[in-house]
Tab-separated table of C-alpha atoms in Angstrom:
chain	number	residue	atom	x	y	z
A	1072	MET	CA	-189.264	-143.358	227.237
A	1073	SER	CA	-187.018	-141.891	224.608
A	1074	LEU	CA	-189.703	-140.986	222.130
A	1075	THR	CA	-189.341	-137.902	219.954
A	1076	ILE	CA	-192.206	-136.502	217.947
A	1077	THR	CA	-192.149	-134.089	215.027
A	1078	CYS	CA	-194.603	-131.249	215.515
A	1079	PRO	CA	-195.532	-129.556	212.219
A	1080	ILE	CA	-194.906	-126.130	213.808
A	1081	CYS	CA	-192.113	-126.701	216.363
A	1082	GLY	CA	-190.172	-129.549	214.747
A	1083	LYS	CA	-188.709	-132.599	216.474
A	1084	ARG	CA	-189.273	-132.441	220.246
A	1085	ASN	CA	-189.210	-134.671	223.364
A	1086	GLY	CA	-192.242	-136.972	223.448
A	1087	TYR	CA	-193.151	-135.939	226.997
A	1088	GLU	CA	-194.175	-132.485	225.641
A	1089	PHE	CA	-197.024	-134.166	223.785
A	1090	ARG	CA	-200.208	-135.963	224.657
A	1091	PHE	CA	-201.363	-139.011	222.747
A	1092	GLY	CA	-204.694	-138.375	221.036
A	1093	GLY	CA	-205.744	-141.845	219.911
A	1094	GLU	CA	-205.569	-143.934	216.771
A	1095	ASP	CA	-206.548	-142.166	213.570
A	1096	LYS	CA	-210.105	-143.311	212.851
A	1097	GLY	CA	-210.883	-141.006	209.925
A	1098	PRO	CA	-213.463	-138.228	209.959
A	1099	ARG	CA	-216.154	-138.021	212.651
A	1100	PRO	CA	-219.147	-140.056	211.504
A	1101	ASP	CA	-222.105	-138.250	209.986
A	1102	GLU	CA	-224.803	-137.685	212.619
A	1103	ASP	CA	-227.648	-138.534	210.238
A	1104	SER	CA	-228.375	-142.249	210.481
A	1105	LEU	CA	-225.657	-142.696	213.101
A	1106	THR	CA	-226.022	-146.044	214.921
A	1107	PRO	CA	-224.791	-146.759	218.479
A	1108	GLN	CA	-222.453	-149.386	216.974
A	1109	ARG	CA	-220.823	-146.908	214.608
A	1110	TRP	CA	-220.498	-144.279	217.329
A	1111	CYS	CA	-219.015	-146.821	219.763
A	1112	GLU	CA	-216.508	-147.830	217.107
A	1113	TYR	CA	-215.492	-144.216	216.554
A	1114	VAL	CA	-215.260	-143.365	220.264
A	1115	HIS	CA	-213.949	-146.531	221.907
A	1116	LEU	CA	-212.695	-149.242	219.574
A	1117	ASN	CA	-209.032	-149.569	218.647
A	1118	GLU	CA	-206.994	-151.774	216.341
A	1119	CYS	CA	-204.099	-151.938	218.869
A	1120	VAL	CA	-201.640	-152.608	216.040
A	1121	ALA	CA	-198.306	-154.084	217.068
A	1122	GLY	CA	-196.417	-152.279	214.308
A	1123	VAL	CA	-196.853	-149.030	212.407
A	1124	GLN	CA	-200.035	-147.051	213.005
A	1125	LYS	CA	-201.309	-143.583	212.130
A	1126	GLU	CA	-202.247	-141.679	215.258
A	1127	TRP	CA	-203.134	-138.264	216.671
A	1128	TRP	CA	-200.960	-136.213	219.014
A	1129	VAL	CA	-201.331	-132.734	220.518
A	1130	HIS	CA	-198.379	-130.517	221.404
A	1131	LYS	CA	-199.650	-129.994	224.960
A	1132	ASP	CA	-196.590	-128.215	226.402
A	1133	GLY	CA	-195.879	-126.367	223.174
A	1134	CYS	CA	-197.855	-124.719	220.404
A	1135	GLY	CA	-201.023	-126.717	221.118
A	1136	SER	CA	-201.517	-127.989	217.583
A	1137	TRP	CA	-203.148	-131.318	216.745
A	1138	PHE	CA	-201.570	-133.463	214.032
A	1139	THR	CA	-201.074	-137.061	212.934
A	1140	ILE	CA	-197.856	-139.038	212.731
A	1141	HIS	CA	-196.935	-142.646	212.005
A	1142	ARG	CA	-195.335	-144.544	214.864
A	1143	ASP	CA	-194.063	-148.078	215.314
A	1144	THR	CA	-195.736	-149.239	218.533
A	1145	VAL	CA	-193.284	-152.125	219.000
A	1146	MET	CA	-190.122	-150.011	218.726
A	1147	ASN	CA	-191.820	-146.857	220.059
A	1148	VAL	CA	-190.307	-144.594	217.384
A	1149	GLU	CA	-191.835	-142.153	214.940
A	1150	VAL	CA	-191.492	-143.437	211.380
A	1151	ALA	CA	-191.930	-141.959	207.911
A	1152	LYS	CA	-195.327	-142.291	206.286
A	1153	PRO	CA	-195.494	-145.804	204.821
A	1154	GLU	CA	-195.335	-146.126	201.025
A	1155	ALA	CA	-198.859	-147.577	200.903
A	1156	ASP	CA	-200.415	-144.418	202.406
A	1157	ARG	CA	-198.712	-141.928	200.068
B	384	MET	CA	-177.455	-180.692	242.245
B	385	PHE	CA	-177.155	-181.764	238.609
B	386	GLY	CA	-179.791	-184.468	238.886
B	387	LYS	CA	-182.341	-185.256	236.263
B	388	TYR	CA	-185.264	-182.876	236.261
B	389	LYS	CA	-188.696	-183.672	234.976
B	390	PRO	CA	-190.889	-180.790	233.872
B	391	MET	CA	-193.741	-180.282	236.305
B	392	TRP	CA	-196.265	-179.829	233.557
B	393	GLY	CA	-195.796	-183.051	231.627
B	394	GLU	CA	-193.365	-184.248	228.991
B	395	LYS	CA	-193.169	-182.421	225.679
B	396	THR	CA	-195.802	-183.923	223.434
B	397	GLN	CA	-196.589	-183.820	219.746
B	398	LEU	CA	-199.182	-181.290	218.752
B	399	LYS	CA	-202.317	-183.179	217.751
B	400	SER	CA	-204.411	-182.174	214.774
B	401	SER	CA	-207.544	-181.697	216.837
B	402	TYR	CA	-208.608	-180.758	220.374
B	403	ASP	CA	-211.958	-180.204	222.104
B	404	ALA	CA	-210.768	-176.749	223.124
B	405	VAL	CA	-207.763	-174.567	222.335
B	406	ILE	CA	-206.521	-171.689	224.473
B	407	ILE	CA	-204.171	-169.088	223.015
B	408	GLY	CA	-202.011	-167.671	225.796
B	409	GLY	CA	-200.110	-169.599	228.462
B	410	GLY	CA	-200.505	-166.964	231.117
B	411	LEU	CA	-202.447	-167.099	234.350
B	412	HIS	CA	-205.890	-166.642	232.815
B	413	GLY	CA	-205.280	-169.251	230.118
B	414	LEU	CA	-203.798	-171.763	232.575
B	415	ALA	CA	-206.567	-171.176	235.116
B	416	THR	CA	-209.250	-171.598	232.445
B	417	ALA	CA	-207.672	-174.869	231.295
B	418	TYR	CA	-207.409	-176.085	234.889
B	419	TYR	CA	-211.094	-175.412	235.607
B	420	LEU	CA	-212.230	-176.785	232.230
B	421	ALA	CA	-210.613	-180.074	233.192
B	422	LYS	CA	-211.436	-180.098	236.893
B	423	ASP	CA	-215.005	-178.754	236.956
B	424	HIS	CA	-216.313	-179.666	233.509
B	425	GLY	CA	-214.406	-182.787	232.495
B	426	ILE	CA	-213.050	-181.189	229.319
B	427	THR	CA	-209.492	-182.503	229.364
B	428	ASP	CA	-208.676	-182.608	225.651
B	429	VAL	CA	-207.353	-179.048	225.781
B	430	ALA	CA	-204.252	-177.470	224.243
B	431	ILE	CA	-202.672	-174.283	225.534
B	432	ILE	CA	-200.758	-172.538	222.764
B	433	GLU	CA	-198.036	-170.207	224.051
B	434	LYS	CA	-195.743	-168.228	221.751
B	435	ASN	CA	-192.946	-167.829	224.331
B	436	TYR	CA	-192.992	-169.748	227.600
B	437	ILE	CA	-195.702	-169.982	230.234
B	438	GLY	CA	-195.710	-166.934	232.481
B	439	PHE	CA	-193.721	-164.841	229.979
B	440	GLY	CA	-196.093	-161.873	230.005
B	441	GLY	CA	-198.009	-160.192	232.782
B	442	ALA	CA	-197.995	-163.400	234.844
B	443	GLY	CA	-194.335	-162.913	235.674
B	444	ARG	CA	-194.203	-159.117	235.566
B	445	ASN	CA	-196.882	-158.049	238.023
B	446	THR	CA	-196.180	-157.048	241.623
B	447	ALA	CA	-198.146	-159.998	243.042
B	448	ILE	CA	-200.708	-157.915	244.932
B	449	VAL	CA	-204.193	-159.353	245.477
B	450	ARG	CA	-207.219	-157.448	246.791
B	451	ALA	CA	-210.956	-157.053	246.386
B	452	ASN	CA	-211.534	-153.373	247.118
B	453	GLN	CA	-212.785	-152.344	243.694
B	454	ARG	CA	-215.539	-149.795	243.248
B	455	THR	CA	-218.609	-151.200	241.485
B	456	GLN	CA	-221.244	-153.800	242.267
B	457	TYR	CA	-220.213	-156.107	239.389
B	458	ASN	CA	-216.493	-156.024	240.004
B	459	VAL	CA	-216.341	-156.475	243.781
B	460	PRO	CA	-217.946	-159.970	243.886
B	461	LEU	CA	-215.686	-161.213	241.071
B	462	TYR	CA	-212.506	-160.013	242.789
B	463	LYS	CA	-213.793	-161.280	246.154
B	464	GLU	CA	-214.160	-164.757	244.719
B	465	ALA	CA	-210.672	-164.525	243.213
B	466	LEU	CA	-209.304	-163.597	246.638
B	467	ASP	CA	-211.222	-166.388	248.393
B	468	LEU	CA	-209.816	-168.926	245.924
B	469	TRP	CA	-206.114	-168.536	246.870
B	470	PRO	CA	-206.184	-170.733	249.994
B	471	ILE	CA	-208.478	-173.223	248.202
B	472	LEU	CA	-206.168	-173.401	245.171
B	473	THR	CA	-203.127	-173.858	247.410
B	474	LYS	CA	-204.774	-177.014	248.796
B	475	GLU	CA	-206.255	-178.269	245.514
B	476	LEU	CA	-203.059	-177.814	243.534
B	477	ASP	CA	-200.973	-179.142	246.415
B	478	TYR	CA	-198.574	-176.314	245.668
B	479	ASN	CA	-197.540	-173.532	248.035
B	480	LEU	CA	-198.763	-170.301	246.432
B	481	MET	CA	-197.315	-168.367	249.391
B	482	PHE	CA	-200.441	-166.312	250.008
B	483	ASN	CA	-199.314	-163.692	252.505
B	484	ASN	CA	-202.572	-162.269	253.800
B	485	CYS	CA	-200.998	-158.998	255.003
B	486	GLY	CA	-203.799	-156.572	254.114
B	487	ASN	CA	-203.830	-153.488	251.909
B	488	LEU	CA	-203.664	-149.870	252.956
B	489	ASN	CA	-204.741	-147.281	250.373
B	490	LEU	CA	-203.544	-143.867	251.509
B	491	MET	CA	-205.870	-140.906	251.046
B	492	HIS	CA	-204.425	-137.432	250.752
B	493	SER	CA	-207.461	-135.156	250.658
B	494	GLU	CA	-211.004	-134.854	252.011
B	495	ALA	CA	-212.323	-135.634	248.527
B	496	ALA	CA	-210.314	-138.873	248.486
B	497	MET	CA	-211.651	-139.795	251.937
B	498	LYS	CA	-215.184	-139.264	250.655
B	499	ALA	CA	-214.537	-141.487	247.640
B	500	ALA	CA	-213.071	-144.121	249.985
B	501	ARG	CA	-216.237	-144.037	252.119
B	502	MET	CA	-218.276	-144.943	249.069
B	503	THR	CA	-215.933	-147.757	248.034
B	504	ILE	CA	-216.009	-149.105	251.590
B	505	ALA	CA	-219.812	-149.009	251.656
B	506	THR	CA	-219.847	-151.091	248.453
B	507	ALA	CA	-217.290	-153.519	249.879
B	508	GLN	CA	-219.225	-153.984	253.110
B	509	PHE	CA	-222.476	-154.498	251.182
B	510	HIS	CA	-220.790	-157.386	249.344
B	511	GLY	CA	-219.303	-158.852	252.526
B	512	VAL	CA	-215.747	-157.691	251.848
B	513	GLU	CA	-213.936	-156.383	254.908
B	514	SER	CA	-212.769	-152.802	254.400
B	515	HIS	CA	-212.512	-149.882	256.852
B	516	LEU	CA	-211.770	-146.203	256.816
B	517	ILE	CA	-209.036	-145.260	259.270
B	518	ASP	CA	-207.392	-141.936	260.114
B	519	ALA	CA	-203.735	-141.020	259.709
B	520	LYS	CA	-202.843	-141.941	263.281
B	521	GLU	CA	-204.346	-145.430	262.944
B	522	ALA	CA	-202.506	-145.845	259.634
B	523	LYS	CA	-199.263	-144.968	261.396
B	524	GLU	CA	-200.024	-147.581	264.062
B	525	LEU	CA	-200.423	-150.225	261.349
B	526	VAL	CA	-197.405	-149.094	259.319
B	527	PRO	CA	-194.920	-147.278	261.563
B	528	ALA	CA	-192.734	-146.432	258.544
B	529	LEU	CA	-195.355	-143.952	257.265
B	530	ASN	CA	-194.689	-140.233	257.422
B	531	ILE	CA	-197.922	-138.629	258.640
B	532	SER	CA	-196.478	-135.140	259.126
B	533	GLU	CA	-198.128	-132.135	257.488
B	534	ASP	CA	-195.046	-130.981	255.595
B	535	ILE	CA	-194.831	-133.458	252.749
B	536	THR	CA	-196.138	-132.825	249.252
B	537	TYR	CA	-199.334	-134.807	249.868
B	538	PRO	CA	-200.019	-135.121	253.621
B	539	ILE	CA	-201.827	-138.325	254.608
B	540	HIS	CA	-205.446	-137.710	255.706
B	541	GLY	CA	-206.321	-141.327	256.314
B	542	ALA	CA	-206.497	-144.660	254.591
B	543	MET	CA	-208.763	-147.398	253.339
B	544	PHE	CA	-207.717	-150.558	255.172
B	545	HIS	CA	-208.603	-153.836	253.464
B	546	PRO	CA	-207.364	-156.740	255.648
B	547	PRO	CA	-208.274	-159.717	253.363
B	548	GLY	CA	-205.821	-158.673	250.620
B	549	GLY	CA	-202.126	-159.309	250.411
B	550	ILE	CA	-199.468	-160.866	248.207
B	551	VAL	CA	-199.332	-164.185	246.344
B	552	ARG	CA	-196.162	-165.594	244.792
B	553	HIS	CA	-196.911	-165.108	241.093
B	554	ASP	CA	-194.513	-167.707	239.638
B	555	ALA	CA	-195.891	-170.309	242.018
B	556	VAL	CA	-199.366	-169.675	240.625
B	557	VAL	CA	-198.101	-170.206	237.056
B	558	TRP	CA	-196.307	-173.420	237.956
B	559	GLY	CA	-199.038	-174.699	240.242
B	560	LEU	CA	-201.801	-174.167	237.690
B	561	ALA	CA	-199.686	-175.607	234.863
B	562	ARG	CA	-198.988	-178.724	236.918
B	563	GLY	CA	-202.589	-178.953	238.073
B	564	ALA	CA	-203.947	-178.656	234.526
B	565	SER	CA	-201.448	-181.102	233.014
B	566	LYS	CA	-202.294	-183.719	235.653
B	567	PHE	CA	-205.794	-183.774	234.137
B	568	GLY	CA	-204.303	-184.224	230.660
B	569	VAL	CA	-204.218	-180.635	229.407
B	570	GLU	CA	-201.344	-180.150	226.935
B	571	ILE	CA	-199.160	-177.063	227.222
B	572	HIS	CA	-197.359	-176.222	223.970
B	573	GLN	CA	-194.725	-173.560	224.471
B	574	GLN	CA	-192.807	-171.928	221.613
B	575	THR	CA	-195.940	-172.345	219.509
B	576	GLU	CA	-197.367	-169.290	217.821
B	577	ALA	CA	-200.937	-168.994	216.612
B	578	THR	CA	-200.974	-167.278	213.241
B	579	ALA	CA	-204.565	-167.431	212.007
B	580	VAL	CA	-208.078	-168.389	213.023
B	581	ASN	CA	-210.374	-170.102	210.518
B	582	THR	CA	-214.142	-169.826	210.652
B	583	ARG	CA	-216.889	-171.379	208.546
B	584	ASN	CA	-220.516	-170.162	208.548
B	585	GLY	CA	-219.820	-167.995	211.596
B	586	LYS	CA	-218.292	-170.860	213.596
B	587	ILE	CA	-214.747	-171.562	214.726
B	588	VAL	CA	-213.320	-174.551	212.839
B	589	SER	CA	-209.560	-174.436	213.251
B	590	ILE	CA	-206.487	-172.370	213.991
B	591	GLU	CA	-203.155	-172.168	212.206
B	592	THR	CA	-199.918	-172.302	214.177
B	593	ASN	CA	-196.230	-172.391	213.249
B	594	ARG	CA	-196.426	-176.136	214.008
B	595	GLY	CA	-199.459	-176.899	211.882
B	596	THR	CA	-203.240	-176.660	211.807
B	597	ILE	CA	-205.366	-177.543	214.840
B	598	ASN	CA	-209.046	-178.337	214.381
B	599	THR	CA	-211.291	-177.215	217.205
B	600	ASN	CA	-214.713	-175.712	217.675
B	601	LYS	CA	-213.923	-173.958	220.952
B	602	LEU	CA	-211.248	-171.295	220.987
B	603	LEU	CA	-210.287	-168.886	223.758
B	604	ILE	CA	-207.912	-165.978	223.238
B	605	SER	CA	-206.590	-165.030	226.638
B	606	ALA	CA	-203.206	-163.520	225.912
B	607	GLY	CA	-203.095	-160.590	228.337
B	608	GLY	CA	-201.665	-157.424	226.789
B	609	TYR	CA	-201.325	-159.131	223.426
B	610	SER	CA	-205.001	-160.127	223.229
B	611	ALA	CA	-206.356	-156.981	221.576
B	612	ALA	CA	-203.887	-157.075	218.668
B	613	LEU	CA	-204.380	-160.846	218.219
B	614	ILE	CA	-208.175	-160.631	218.319
B	615	TYR	CA	-208.310	-157.797	215.807
B	616	GLY	CA	-205.602	-159.330	213.621
B	617	MET	CA	-206.964	-162.888	213.512
B	618	VAL	CA	-210.690	-162.522	214.145
B	619	GLY	CA	-211.361	-158.918	213.112
B	620	ILE	CA	-213.082	-157.840	216.343
B	621	LYS	CA	-212.020	-154.364	217.438
B	622	LEU	CA	-211.804	-153.790	221.179
B	623	PRO	CA	-211.977	-150.699	223.387
B	624	ILE	CA	-208.421	-151.288	224.568
B	625	SER	CA	-205.216	-149.271	224.757
B	626	VAL	CA	-202.077	-151.310	225.444
B	627	LEU	CA	-199.583	-149.488	227.660
B	628	THR	CA	-196.232	-150.404	229.172
B	629	ILE	CA	-196.292	-150.420	232.992
B	630	GLN	CA	-193.146	-150.485	235.136
B	631	ALA	CA	-192.184	-151.915	238.512
B	632	MET	CA	-188.974	-152.349	240.490
B	633	VAL	CA	-187.498	-153.818	243.667
B	634	THR	CA	-184.979	-152.468	246.159
B	635	GLN	CA	-182.212	-154.384	247.862
B	636	PRO	CA	-183.565	-156.793	250.512
B	637	LEU	CA	-184.225	-155.461	254.015
B	638	LYS	CA	-185.205	-156.917	257.354
B	639	PRO	CA	-189.012	-157.005	257.774
B	640	LEU	CA	-190.374	-153.479	258.151
B	641	LEU	CA	-193.498	-153.326	256.004
B	642	ASP	CA	-196.200	-155.892	256.685
B	643	HIS	CA	-198.939	-154.350	254.523
B	644	VAL	CA	-199.343	-153.412	250.903
B	645	VAL	CA	-199.287	-149.604	250.944
B	646	SER	CA	-200.531	-147.604	247.971
B	647	SER	CA	-201.079	-143.967	247.215
B	648	GLY	CA	-202.975	-142.506	244.290
B	649	ALA	CA	-201.611	-139.003	244.800
B	650	TYR	CA	-197.977	-140.157	244.853
B	651	HIS	CA	-198.828	-142.629	242.105
B	652	CYS	CA	-196.931	-145.338	243.893
B	653	TYR	CA	-197.511	-148.589	245.742
B	654	ALA	CA	-195.102	-150.657	247.777
B	655	ASN	CA	-194.966	-153.962	249.603
B	656	GLN	CA	-192.198	-156.030	251.093
B	657	THR	CA	-191.733	-159.389	249.432
B	658	LEU	CA	-191.009	-162.538	251.417
B	659	LYS	CA	-187.384	-162.138	250.285
B	660	GLY	CA	-187.274	-158.715	251.954
B	661	GLU	CA	-187.191	-156.539	248.855
B	662	ILE	CA	-189.503	-153.543	248.648
B	663	ALA	CA	-191.467	-154.113	245.427
B	664	THR	CA	-192.933	-150.921	244.077
B	665	GLY	CA	-194.527	-149.652	240.934
B	666	ALA	CA	-197.418	-147.966	239.166
B	667	HIS	CA	-196.030	-145.797	236.382
B	668	MET	CA	-197.292	-146.160	232.829
B	669	ASP	CA	-196.217	-144.202	229.825
B	670	GLN	CA	-199.249	-142.420	228.515
B	671	TRP	CA	-199.269	-143.695	224.972
B	672	PRO	CA	-199.756	-147.225	223.651
B	673	ASN	CA	-196.648	-149.279	222.985
B	674	TYR	CA	-195.463	-152.881	223.171
B	675	THR	CA	-191.869	-152.160	224.188
B	676	THR	CA	-191.863	-153.216	227.873
B	677	GLN	CA	-188.999	-150.724	228.245
B	678	THR	CA	-188.094	-149.143	231.560
B	679	THR	CA	-187.096	-145.535	232.123
B	680	ALA	CA	-184.730	-143.552	234.365
B	681	HIS	CA	-187.503	-140.937	234.555
B	682	TYR	CA	-189.600	-143.357	236.524
B	683	ILE	CA	-186.872	-144.644	238.879
B	684	LYS	CA	-186.421	-141.008	239.934
B	685	HIS	CA	-190.167	-140.520	240.462
B	686	GLN	CA	-190.388	-143.679	242.529
B	687	GLY	CA	-187.391	-142.720	244.669
B	688	GLU	CA	-188.930	-139.310	245.355
B	689	ALA	CA	-192.381	-140.661	246.199
B	690	LEU	CA	-191.216	-143.489	248.488
B	691	SER	CA	-188.738	-141.354	250.387
B	692	GLU	CA	-191.461	-138.795	251.118
B	693	PHE	CA	-194.157	-140.994	252.566
B	694	MET	CA	-191.824	-143.672	253.945
B	695	PRO	CA	-188.663	-141.685	254.733
B	696	CYS	CA	-186.869	-144.639	256.332
B	697	LEU	CA	-186.369	-145.990	252.801
B	698	ARG	CA	-184.084	-143.060	251.871
B	699	GLY	CA	-180.703	-144.134	250.562
B	700	LEU	CA	-181.845	-147.609	249.524
B	701	ARG	CA	-180.716	-148.989	246.189
B	702	PHE	CA	-182.991	-150.334	243.508
B	703	MET	CA	-181.812	-153.720	242.332
B	704	ARG	CA	-184.026	-154.492	239.375
B	705	ILE	CA	-186.586	-152.709	237.221
B	706	TRP	CA	-188.836	-154.320	234.637
B	707	ALA	CA	-192.009	-153.654	232.698
B	708	GLY	CA	-195.014	-155.456	231.313
B	709	LEU	CA	-198.102	-154.681	229.299
B	710	ALA	CA	-201.452	-153.502	230.614
B	711	ASP	CA	-204.468	-153.581	228.291
B	712	MET	CA	-206.571	-150.703	229.559
B	713	THR	CA	-210.288	-150.294	228.889
B	714	PRO	CA	-212.076	-146.945	229.260
B	715	ASP	CA	-214.034	-148.154	232.328
B	716	MET	CA	-211.154	-150.062	233.977
B	717	ALA	CA	-213.176	-153.276	233.870
B	718	PRO	CA	-212.310	-156.367	231.836
B	719	ILE	CA	-214.044	-157.851	228.803
B	720	LEU	CA	-215.100	-161.502	229.130
B	721	ASP	CA	-217.207	-162.466	226.190
B	722	GLY	CA	-217.780	-165.178	223.645
B	723	ASN	CA	-220.140	-167.280	221.588
B	724	ASP	CA	-221.712	-164.051	220.382
B	725	HIS	CA	-219.905	-162.555	217.412
B	726	ILE	CA	-218.576	-165.954	216.276
B	727	GLU	CA	-219.867	-169.285	217.566
B	728	GLY	CA	-217.270	-171.057	219.678
B	729	PHE	CA	-214.984	-168.046	219.917
B	730	TYR	CA	-214.302	-166.735	223.424
B	731	PHE	CA	-212.081	-163.919	224.617
B	732	ASN	CA	-210.834	-162.684	227.956
B	733	CYS	CA	-208.928	-159.389	228.004
B	734	GLY	CA	-208.921	-155.765	229.117
B	735	TRP	CA	-207.819	-156.476	232.674
B	736	GLY	CA	-205.422	-153.534	232.625
B	737	TYR	CA	-203.280	-153.910	235.715
B	738	PHE	CA	-205.811	-156.153	237.522
B	739	GLY	CA	-204.955	-159.336	235.632
B	740	PHE	CA	-203.001	-161.054	238.383
B	741	LYS	CA	-205.436	-160.603	241.274
B	742	SER	CA	-208.368	-161.822	239.178
B	743	CYS	CA	-206.938	-164.848	237.372
B	744	SER	CA	-208.382	-167.526	239.661
B	745	ALA	CA	-212.009	-166.347	239.396
B	746	SER	CA	-211.743	-165.386	235.743
B	747	GLY	CA	-210.419	-168.857	234.891
B	748	LYS	CA	-213.220	-170.498	236.813
B	749	TYR	CA	-215.988	-168.540	235.108
B	750	MET	CA	-214.464	-168.555	231.619
B	751	ALA	CA	-214.242	-172.353	231.911
B	752	GLU	CA	-217.936	-172.519	232.831
B	753	PHE	CA	-218.725	-170.146	229.940
B	754	MET	CA	-216.783	-172.336	227.468
B	755	ALA	CA	-218.245	-175.587	228.773
B	756	LYS	CA	-221.883	-174.444	228.696
B	757	GLY	CA	-221.786	-171.878	225.903
B	758	GLN	CA	-223.735	-169.460	228.121
B	759	ALA	CA	-222.125	-166.710	230.175
B	760	PRO	CA	-222.457	-167.361	233.930
B	761	ASP	CA	-224.302	-164.546	235.752
B	762	MET	CA	-221.113	-163.433	237.488
B	763	ILE	CA	-219.407	-162.403	234.236
B	764	LYS	CA	-222.442	-161.545	232.098
B	765	PRO	CA	-222.069	-157.787	232.714
B	766	PHE	CA	-218.492	-157.858	231.361
B	767	ASN	CA	-219.566	-158.325	227.738
B	768	LEU	CA	-218.201	-156.285	224.856
B	769	ARG	CA	-221.598	-154.924	223.848
B	770	ARG	CA	-221.771	-152.807	227.013
B	771	TYR	CA	-219.724	-150.145	225.220
B	772	GLU	CA	-222.212	-149.684	222.377
B	773	GLN	CA	-225.074	-149.747	224.911
B	774	HIS	CA	-223.246	-147.072	226.875
B	775	LYS	CA	-223.226	-149.232	230.013
B	776	LEU	CA	-219.669	-148.560	231.098
B	777	MET	CA	-218.784	-149.945	234.526
B	778	GLY	CA	-217.563	-146.856	236.355
B	779	GLU	CA	-214.609	-148.542	238.051
B	780	THR	CA	-213.028	-145.083	237.967
B	781	ALA	CA	-214.852	-141.841	238.684
B	782	GLU	CA	-213.835	-140.618	235.244
B	783	LEU	CA	-212.349	-142.178	232.155
B	784	VAL	CA	-208.821	-143.349	232.711
B	785	THR	CA	-205.989	-140.808	232.504
B	786	TYR	CA	-203.839	-143.205	230.515
B	787	THR	CA	-206.115	-143.456	227.553
B	788	PRO	CA	-206.712	-140.724	225.028
B	789	ASN	CA	-210.277	-140.527	226.287
B	790	ASN	CA	-209.802	-137.559	228.585
């Protein structure tokens, strides 16, 4: 699929060089007072947004860096950071 | 030729302001649930709300393969029942579902794969599902088109042969179930989009649609690949699902040459010959979530390469059509059938990944029982959402699925 992704080190590259790393779920939960529910949410649960979401990618066949981008999951294109998140 | 046609699933009716049960999603699982609600439980005041048209999603985009050679003790009986229901449904619905009981052949390309197949076969036999391990020569006897030579990328070591499986005409199932359900009085409302779900004191009270409000205290969301986004968006329940686009294609029609469903994990490819003669083949998913249902040249090339290696007689054939649908993948490759837990009267059926077609008959039957009684039948109890927080994943795959970000 004709997806391009902008790596912070290498710039805009073919999407097949990257591996999807999941929806952005914020920082890893604190291990003190961590419940199975909270851990399950962090590990497994997704919002599955049909629209723009913030997500992790790794430049697998490139520099190897991990970073987040915003992508429209309906159009399958990388988009600029939405106004609300700035 | 230009006679007057009557829709098989009833005349277009006005949307009422209240129903005993509402089902969002006019796909196979929704239609089957409505059919069994009416037939087995006498709940006939049911509305199916479909945003597009019935069979728009996975119901019309799958490759029509049915089988019951899954891996775990909970899944095998469910898929076995689904398989056993095809001939029964054909009679009950009085509609030819064209069940072609041709059998499935899963090719194994290494000793490790053969060992895994032995385990799957042991499970199948324990549950009374016919499945055998055969060697490469026996596979060649069943499917003469196979290339069992040593000099291909992944030489064939043997195969798991599952005779009860085969192919069912997917559109016929949509139409048959829609007609069957509407004969009992179920209303099918196409071009009707659900926009919100209203709850009061932890109970379902109504839903909003683009054609008005519907009061109900039983709601099922069973919208295939769109379920996860709908459930989170309207009800706020997050699911362990990643929605991926999966592609399939057919070649030009040929004389009969392939009378089994052949699949290969190593080549990442499966193929069967439809009753029209086309070779239907598929399996590729792009490895990141998206709702595009786009197809890619990248994959046509992969499919051409794979097929022409293990079935070289297909070299030079032309692909006629390629299409894609959505698969809602869970980390353990098993579905989520749950309800009446987080919110009273709210049921959901999703996470079938690419197993949604072969399971629809049994899933509809048990979801209907679940909705009628309010208690999960034993058969689907293990498929609840809470299994993820209890760390009781099903193990349908030896490891977490490659397509999700989990590995």
